mmCIF file of C-alpha atoms in Angstrom:
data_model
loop_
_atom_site.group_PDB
_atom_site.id
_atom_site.type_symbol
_atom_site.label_atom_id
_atom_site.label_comp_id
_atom_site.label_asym_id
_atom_site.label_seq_id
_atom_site.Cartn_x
_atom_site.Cartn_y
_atom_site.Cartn_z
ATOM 1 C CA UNK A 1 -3.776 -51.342 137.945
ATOM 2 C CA UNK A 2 -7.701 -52.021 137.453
ATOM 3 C CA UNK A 3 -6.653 -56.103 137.853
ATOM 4 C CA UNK A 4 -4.080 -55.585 140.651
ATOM 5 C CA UNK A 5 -7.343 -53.736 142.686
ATOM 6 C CA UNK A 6 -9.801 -56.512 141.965
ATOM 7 C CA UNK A 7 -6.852 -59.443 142.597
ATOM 8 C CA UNK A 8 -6.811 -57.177 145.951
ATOM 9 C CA UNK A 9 -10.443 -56.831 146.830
ATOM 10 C CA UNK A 10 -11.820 -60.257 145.658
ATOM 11 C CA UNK A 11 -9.153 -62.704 146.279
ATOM 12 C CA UNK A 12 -7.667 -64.725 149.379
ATOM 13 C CA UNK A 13 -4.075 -63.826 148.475
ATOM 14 C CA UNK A 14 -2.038 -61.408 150.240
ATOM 15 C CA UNK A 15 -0.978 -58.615 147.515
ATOM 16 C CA UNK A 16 0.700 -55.858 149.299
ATOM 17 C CA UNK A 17 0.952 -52.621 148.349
ATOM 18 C CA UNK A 18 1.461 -50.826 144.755
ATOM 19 C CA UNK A 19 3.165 -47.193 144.362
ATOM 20 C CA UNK A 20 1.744 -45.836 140.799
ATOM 21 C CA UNK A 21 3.916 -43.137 139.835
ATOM 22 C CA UNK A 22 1.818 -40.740 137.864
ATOM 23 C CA UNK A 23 4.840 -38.847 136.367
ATOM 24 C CA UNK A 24 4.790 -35.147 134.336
ATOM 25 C CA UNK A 25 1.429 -34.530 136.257
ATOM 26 C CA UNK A 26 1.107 -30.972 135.023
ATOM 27 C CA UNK A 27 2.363 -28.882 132.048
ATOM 28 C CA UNK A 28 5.735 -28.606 134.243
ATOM 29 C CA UNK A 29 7.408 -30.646 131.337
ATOM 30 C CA UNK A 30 6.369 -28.586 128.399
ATOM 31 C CA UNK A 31 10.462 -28.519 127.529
ATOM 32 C CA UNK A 32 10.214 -32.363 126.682
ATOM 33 C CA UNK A 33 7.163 -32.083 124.199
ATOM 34 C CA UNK A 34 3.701 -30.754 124.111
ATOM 35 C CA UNK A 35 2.984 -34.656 124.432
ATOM 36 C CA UNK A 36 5.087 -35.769 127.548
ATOM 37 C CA UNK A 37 2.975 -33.927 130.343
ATOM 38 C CA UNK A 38 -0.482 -35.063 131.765
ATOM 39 C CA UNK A 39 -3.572 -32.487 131.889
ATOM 40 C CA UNK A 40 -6.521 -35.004 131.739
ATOM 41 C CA UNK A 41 -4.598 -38.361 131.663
ATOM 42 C CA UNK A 42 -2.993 -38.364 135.244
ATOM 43 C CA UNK A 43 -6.810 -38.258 136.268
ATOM 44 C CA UNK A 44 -7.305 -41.811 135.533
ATOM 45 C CA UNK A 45 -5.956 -42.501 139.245
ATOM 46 C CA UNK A 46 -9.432 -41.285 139.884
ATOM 47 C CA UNK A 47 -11.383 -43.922 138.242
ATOM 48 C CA UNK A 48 -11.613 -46.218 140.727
ATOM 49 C CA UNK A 49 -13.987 -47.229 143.775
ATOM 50 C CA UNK A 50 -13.855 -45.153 147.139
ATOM 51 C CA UNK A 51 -10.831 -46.488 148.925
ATOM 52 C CA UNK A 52 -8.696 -48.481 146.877
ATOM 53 C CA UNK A 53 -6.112 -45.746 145.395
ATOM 54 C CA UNK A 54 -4.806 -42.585 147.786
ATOM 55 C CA UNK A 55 -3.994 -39.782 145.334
ATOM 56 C CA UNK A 56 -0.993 -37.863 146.454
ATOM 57 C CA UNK A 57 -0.095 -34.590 145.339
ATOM 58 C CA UNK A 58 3.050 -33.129 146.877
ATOM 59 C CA UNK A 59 4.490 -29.944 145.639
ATOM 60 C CA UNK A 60 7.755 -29.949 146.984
ATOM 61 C CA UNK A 61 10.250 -32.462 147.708
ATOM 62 C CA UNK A 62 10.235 -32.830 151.950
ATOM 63 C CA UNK A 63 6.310 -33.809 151.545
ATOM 64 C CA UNK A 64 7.365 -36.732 149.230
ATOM 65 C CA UNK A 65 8.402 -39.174 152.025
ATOM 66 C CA UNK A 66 5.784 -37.801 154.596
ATOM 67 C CA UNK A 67 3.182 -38.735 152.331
ATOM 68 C CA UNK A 68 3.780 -41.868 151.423
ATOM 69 C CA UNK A 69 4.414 -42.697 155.312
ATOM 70 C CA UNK A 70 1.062 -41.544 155.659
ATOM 71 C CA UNK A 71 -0.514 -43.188 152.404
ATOM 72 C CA UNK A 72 1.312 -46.901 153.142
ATOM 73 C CA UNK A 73 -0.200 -47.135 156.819
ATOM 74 C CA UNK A 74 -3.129 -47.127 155.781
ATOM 75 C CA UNK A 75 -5.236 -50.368 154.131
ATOM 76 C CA UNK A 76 -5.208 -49.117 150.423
ATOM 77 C CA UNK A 77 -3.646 -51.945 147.835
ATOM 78 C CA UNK A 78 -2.580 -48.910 145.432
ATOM 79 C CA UNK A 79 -0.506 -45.360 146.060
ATOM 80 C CA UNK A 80 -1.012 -43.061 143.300
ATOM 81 C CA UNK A 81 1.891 -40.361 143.564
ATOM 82 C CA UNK A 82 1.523 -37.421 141.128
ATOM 83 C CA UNK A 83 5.185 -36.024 140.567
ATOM 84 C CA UNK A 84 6.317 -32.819 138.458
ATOM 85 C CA UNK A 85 9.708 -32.248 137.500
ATOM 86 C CA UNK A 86 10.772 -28.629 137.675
ATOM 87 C CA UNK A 87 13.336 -27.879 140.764
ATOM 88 C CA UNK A 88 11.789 -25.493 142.945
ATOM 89 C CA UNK A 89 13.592 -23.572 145.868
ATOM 90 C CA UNK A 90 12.533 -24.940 149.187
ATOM 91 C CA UNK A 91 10.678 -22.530 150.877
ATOM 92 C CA UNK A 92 11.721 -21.367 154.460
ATOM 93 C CA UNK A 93 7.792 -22.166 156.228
ATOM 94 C CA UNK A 94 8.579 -20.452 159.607
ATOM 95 C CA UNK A 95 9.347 -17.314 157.824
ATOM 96 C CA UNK A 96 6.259 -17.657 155.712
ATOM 97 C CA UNK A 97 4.155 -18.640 158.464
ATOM 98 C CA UNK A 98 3.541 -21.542 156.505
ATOM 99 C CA UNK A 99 2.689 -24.730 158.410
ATOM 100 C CA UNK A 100 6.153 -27.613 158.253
ATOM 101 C CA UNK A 101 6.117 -29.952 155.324
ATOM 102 C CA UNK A 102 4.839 -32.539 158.255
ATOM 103 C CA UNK A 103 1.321 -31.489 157.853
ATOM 104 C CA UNK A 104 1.129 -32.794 154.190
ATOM 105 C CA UNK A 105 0.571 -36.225 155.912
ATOM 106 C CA UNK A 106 -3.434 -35.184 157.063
ATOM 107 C CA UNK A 107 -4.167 -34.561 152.992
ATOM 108 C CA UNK A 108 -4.784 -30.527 153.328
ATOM 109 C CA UNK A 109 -3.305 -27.892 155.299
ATOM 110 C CA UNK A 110 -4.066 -24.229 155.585
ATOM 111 C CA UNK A 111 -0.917 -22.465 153.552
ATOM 112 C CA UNK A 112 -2.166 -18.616 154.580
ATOM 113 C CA UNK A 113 -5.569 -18.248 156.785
ATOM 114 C CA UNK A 114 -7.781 -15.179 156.888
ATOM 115 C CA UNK A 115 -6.350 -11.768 158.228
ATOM 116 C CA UNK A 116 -7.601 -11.037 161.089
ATOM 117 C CA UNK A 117 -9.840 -7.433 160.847
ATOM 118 C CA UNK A 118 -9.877 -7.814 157.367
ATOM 119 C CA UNK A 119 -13.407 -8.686 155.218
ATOM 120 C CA UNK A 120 -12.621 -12.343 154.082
ATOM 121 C CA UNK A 121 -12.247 -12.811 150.558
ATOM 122 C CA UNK A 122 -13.120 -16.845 150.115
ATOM 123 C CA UNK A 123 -11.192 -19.869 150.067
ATOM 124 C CA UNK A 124 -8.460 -21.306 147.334
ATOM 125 C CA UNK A 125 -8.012 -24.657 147.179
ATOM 126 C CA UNK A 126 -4.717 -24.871 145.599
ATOM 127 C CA UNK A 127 -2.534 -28.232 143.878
ATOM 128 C CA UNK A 128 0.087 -28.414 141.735
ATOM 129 C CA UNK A 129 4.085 -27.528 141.872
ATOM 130 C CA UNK A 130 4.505 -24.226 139.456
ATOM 131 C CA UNK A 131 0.973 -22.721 141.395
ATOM 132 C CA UNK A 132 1.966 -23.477 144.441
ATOM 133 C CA UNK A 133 5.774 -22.021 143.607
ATOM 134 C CA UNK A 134 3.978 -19.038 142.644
ATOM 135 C CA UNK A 135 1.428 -18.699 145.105
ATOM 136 C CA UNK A 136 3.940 -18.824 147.767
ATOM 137 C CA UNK A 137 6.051 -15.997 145.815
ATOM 138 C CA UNK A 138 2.781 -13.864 145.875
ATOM 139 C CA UNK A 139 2.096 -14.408 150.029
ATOM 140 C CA UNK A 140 4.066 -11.166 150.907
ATOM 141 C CA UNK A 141 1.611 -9.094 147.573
ATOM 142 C CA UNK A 142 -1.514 -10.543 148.950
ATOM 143 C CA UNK A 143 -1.428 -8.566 152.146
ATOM 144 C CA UNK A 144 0.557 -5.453 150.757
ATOM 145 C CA UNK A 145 -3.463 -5.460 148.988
ATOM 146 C CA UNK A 146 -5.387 -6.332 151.257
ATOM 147 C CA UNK A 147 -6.499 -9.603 149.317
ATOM 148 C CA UNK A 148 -7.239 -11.657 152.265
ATOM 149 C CA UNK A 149 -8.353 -15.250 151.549
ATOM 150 C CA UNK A 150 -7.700 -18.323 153.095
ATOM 151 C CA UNK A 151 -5.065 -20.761 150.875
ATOM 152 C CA UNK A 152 -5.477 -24.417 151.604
ATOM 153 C CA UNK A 153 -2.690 -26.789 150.098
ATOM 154 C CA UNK A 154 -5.202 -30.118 148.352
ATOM 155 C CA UNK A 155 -2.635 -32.574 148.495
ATOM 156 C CA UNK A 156 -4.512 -35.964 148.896
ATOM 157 C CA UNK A 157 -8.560 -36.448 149.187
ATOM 158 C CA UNK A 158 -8.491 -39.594 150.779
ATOM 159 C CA UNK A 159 -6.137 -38.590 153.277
ATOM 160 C CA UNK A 160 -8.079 -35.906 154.207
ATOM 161 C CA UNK A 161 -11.231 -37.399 154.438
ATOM 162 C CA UNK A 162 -9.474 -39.602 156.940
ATOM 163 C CA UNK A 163 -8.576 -36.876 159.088
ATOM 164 C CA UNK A 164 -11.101 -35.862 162.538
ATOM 165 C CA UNK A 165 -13.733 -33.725 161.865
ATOM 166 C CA UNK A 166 -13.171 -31.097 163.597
ATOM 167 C CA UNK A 167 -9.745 -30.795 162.003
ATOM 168 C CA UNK A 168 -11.460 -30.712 158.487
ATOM 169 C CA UNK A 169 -13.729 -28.015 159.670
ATOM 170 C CA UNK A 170 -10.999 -25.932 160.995
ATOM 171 C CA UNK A 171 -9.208 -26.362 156.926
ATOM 172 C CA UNK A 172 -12.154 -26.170 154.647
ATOM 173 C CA UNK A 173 -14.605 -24.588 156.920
ATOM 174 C CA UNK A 174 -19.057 -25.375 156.373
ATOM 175 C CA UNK A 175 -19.427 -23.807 153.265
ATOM 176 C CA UNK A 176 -15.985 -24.276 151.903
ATOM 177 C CA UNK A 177 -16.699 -26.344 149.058
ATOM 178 C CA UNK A 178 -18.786 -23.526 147.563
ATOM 179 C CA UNK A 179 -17.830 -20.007 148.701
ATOM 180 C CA UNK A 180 -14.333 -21.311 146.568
ATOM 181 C CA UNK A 181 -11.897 -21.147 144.176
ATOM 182 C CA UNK A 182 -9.355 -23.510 142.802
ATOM 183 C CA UNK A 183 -5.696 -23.438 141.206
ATOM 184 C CA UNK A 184 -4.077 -26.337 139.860
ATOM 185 C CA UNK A 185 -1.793 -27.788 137.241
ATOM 186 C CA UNK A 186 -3.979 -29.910 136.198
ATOM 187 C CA UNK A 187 -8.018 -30.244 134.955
ATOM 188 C CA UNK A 188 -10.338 -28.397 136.635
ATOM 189 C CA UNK A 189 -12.917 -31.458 136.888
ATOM 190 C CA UNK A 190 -10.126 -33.354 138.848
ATOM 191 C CA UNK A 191 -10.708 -30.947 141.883
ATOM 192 C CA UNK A 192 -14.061 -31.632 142.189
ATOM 193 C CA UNK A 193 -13.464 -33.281 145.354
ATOM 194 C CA UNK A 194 -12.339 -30.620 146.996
ATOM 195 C CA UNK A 195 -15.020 -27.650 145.283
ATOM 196 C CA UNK A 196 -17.651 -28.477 142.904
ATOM 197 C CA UNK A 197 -20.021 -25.227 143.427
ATOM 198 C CA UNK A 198 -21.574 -23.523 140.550
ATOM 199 C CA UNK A 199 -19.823 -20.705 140.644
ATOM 200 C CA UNK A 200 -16.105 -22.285 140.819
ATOM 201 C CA UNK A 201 -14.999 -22.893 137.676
ATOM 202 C CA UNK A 202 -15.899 -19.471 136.866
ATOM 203 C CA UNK A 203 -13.198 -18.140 139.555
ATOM 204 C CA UNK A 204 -10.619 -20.457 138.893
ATOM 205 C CA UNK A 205 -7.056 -20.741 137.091
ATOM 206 C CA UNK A 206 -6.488 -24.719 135.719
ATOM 207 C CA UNK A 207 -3.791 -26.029 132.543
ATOM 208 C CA UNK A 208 -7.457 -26.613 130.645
ATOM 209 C CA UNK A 209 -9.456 -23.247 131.305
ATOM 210 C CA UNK A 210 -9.868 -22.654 127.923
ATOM 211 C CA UNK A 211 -10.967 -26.384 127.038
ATOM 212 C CA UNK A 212 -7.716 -26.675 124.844
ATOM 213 C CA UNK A 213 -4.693 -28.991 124.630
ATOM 214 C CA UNK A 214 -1.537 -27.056 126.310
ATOM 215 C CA UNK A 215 1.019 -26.603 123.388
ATOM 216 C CA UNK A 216 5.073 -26.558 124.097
ATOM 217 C CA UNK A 217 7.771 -24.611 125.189
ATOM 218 C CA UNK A 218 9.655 -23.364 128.222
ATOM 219 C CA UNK A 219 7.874 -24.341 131.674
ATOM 220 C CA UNK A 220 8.061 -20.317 131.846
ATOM 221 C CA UNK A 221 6.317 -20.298 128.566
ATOM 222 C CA UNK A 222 3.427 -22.962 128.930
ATOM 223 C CA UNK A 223 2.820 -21.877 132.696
ATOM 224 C CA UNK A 224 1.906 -18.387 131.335
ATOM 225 C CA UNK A 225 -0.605 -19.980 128.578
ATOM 226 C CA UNK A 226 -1.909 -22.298 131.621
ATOM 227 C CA UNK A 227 -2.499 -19.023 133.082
ATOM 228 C CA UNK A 228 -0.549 -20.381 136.120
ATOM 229 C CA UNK A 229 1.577 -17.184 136.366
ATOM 230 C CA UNK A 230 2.066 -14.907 138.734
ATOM 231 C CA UNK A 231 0.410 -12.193 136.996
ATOM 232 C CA UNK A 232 -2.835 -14.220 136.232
ATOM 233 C CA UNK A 233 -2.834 -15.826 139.673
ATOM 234 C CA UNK A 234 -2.477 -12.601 141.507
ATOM 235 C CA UNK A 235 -5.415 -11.300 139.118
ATOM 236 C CA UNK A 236 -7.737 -14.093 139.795
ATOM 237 C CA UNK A 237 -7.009 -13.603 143.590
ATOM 238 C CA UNK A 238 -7.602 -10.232 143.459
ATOM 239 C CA UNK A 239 -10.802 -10.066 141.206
ATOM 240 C CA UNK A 240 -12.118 -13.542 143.515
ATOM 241 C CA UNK A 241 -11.751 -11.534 146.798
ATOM 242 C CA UNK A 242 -13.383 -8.309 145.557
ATOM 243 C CA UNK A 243 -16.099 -9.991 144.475
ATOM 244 C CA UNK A 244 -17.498 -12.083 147.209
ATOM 245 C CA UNK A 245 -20.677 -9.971 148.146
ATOM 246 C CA UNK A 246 -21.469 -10.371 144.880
ATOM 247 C CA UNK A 247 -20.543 -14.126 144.416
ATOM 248 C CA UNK A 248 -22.439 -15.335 147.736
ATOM 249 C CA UNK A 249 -25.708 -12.893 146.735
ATOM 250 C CA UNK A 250 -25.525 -15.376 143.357
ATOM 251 C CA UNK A 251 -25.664 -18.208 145.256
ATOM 252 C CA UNK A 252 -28.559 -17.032 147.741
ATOM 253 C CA UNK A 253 -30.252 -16.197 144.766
ATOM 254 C CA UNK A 254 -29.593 -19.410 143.058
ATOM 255 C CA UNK A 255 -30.737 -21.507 146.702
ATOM 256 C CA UNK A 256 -34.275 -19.141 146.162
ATOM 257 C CA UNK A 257 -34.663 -20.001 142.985
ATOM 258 C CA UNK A 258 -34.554 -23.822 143.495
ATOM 259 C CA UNK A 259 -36.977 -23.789 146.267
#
């Protein structure tokens, strides 16, 4: 893949374009072997210059085909799609209120905004196909409590950094990146492009949040030790909203401090 991006940035030939299938991205796979699915591995897509791979991350099957549509109009020698294998039920959107599968093609989408009335909570930045199952199964919880935070689906960086400006705003918001939270099947560092504040990692649910190799077993089982669950996602929610005031006085004081 490294080659194939210099042969396309440095040479007169006419290459094309190259789908990378980053397969078993996530401990969805745990029933094949503790050794089939990527945590930290799938990340290599990363480790290239600004512009030559597009990272996609759908999380159910209709965003497949949008977002390679997307990802092959654009001038990018290499697609890097990042594919779980667990079925999941397709979700009915209009009776969620979530926004159609179509919007996976601008990179990020808001899946549930801010409640109206209702003291906001913070934003989740949220990837993967067993959080995002769950997360979805939690919607109808989350306002039964009052836990009112704005869930944006992080499908594909580059896609969304292609997107107008004001339509980024209007997703992530001008302070989005810090006032945050992430969930994800994967690493935590390979969300960094989405939040990277100091006090993220301390809110967030990822397969290595203990710093540990994932171990085996049912996806049931190894989604509970990823703490991808429903009962440890609706816990981080819950303890990430209540403590806001106290999260954003943190970061005043830590903006003082460094003055």
């Amino acid at each position: 893949m490294r080659l194939f991006s210099q042969l396309a940035q440095d040479t007169e030939l006419k290459v094309g374009k190259l789908l990378w299938i980053a397969g078993h991205s996530g401990p969805e796979t745990a029933e094949d072997s503790r050794t089939h699915f990527g945590i930290f591995s799938t990340g290599v897509t990363q480790l290239f210059p600004e512009g030559h791979v597009i990272d996609l991350h759908p999380w159910e099957y209709n965003e497949v085909p949008v977002l390679l549509g997307a990802a092959f109009s654009l001038d990018v020698p290499i697609v890097a799609l990042h594919l779980t294998r667990p079925p999941v039920e397709i979700p009915d959107r209009a009776a969620l209120g979530i926004p159609s599968h179509l919007a996976a093609a601008r990179g990020a989408y808001v899946l549930r905004e801010y409640e109206p009335g209702v003291p906001r909570g913070g934003t989740v930045y949220l990837r993967g196909t067993m959080p995002t199952r769950n997360v979805v199964n939690l919607l109808p919880e989350l306002s039964a409590q009052g836990i009112n935070v704005k869930i944006v689906a992080a499908i594909s960086p580059q896609l969304f950094a292609r997107q107008p400006g004001a339509y980024r705003q209007s997703v992530v918001g001008p302070a989005g990146g810090l006032d945050a939270m992430v969930i994800t099947n994967g690493a935590f560092k390979l969300m960094r492009d989405w939040a990277d504040g100091p006090l993220v990692r301390e809110y967030s649910l990822s397969s290595d949040w203990d710093d540990r190799w994932r171990t085996g077993g049912s996806v049931d089982e190894v989604i509970e030790e990823a703490h991808l669950d429903e009962a440890h996602i609706l816990a981080a929610l819950e303890r990430f909203a209540n403590e806001r005031t106290e999260r954003l006085g943190r970061l005043r004081k830590l903006l003082d401090d460094g003055e």
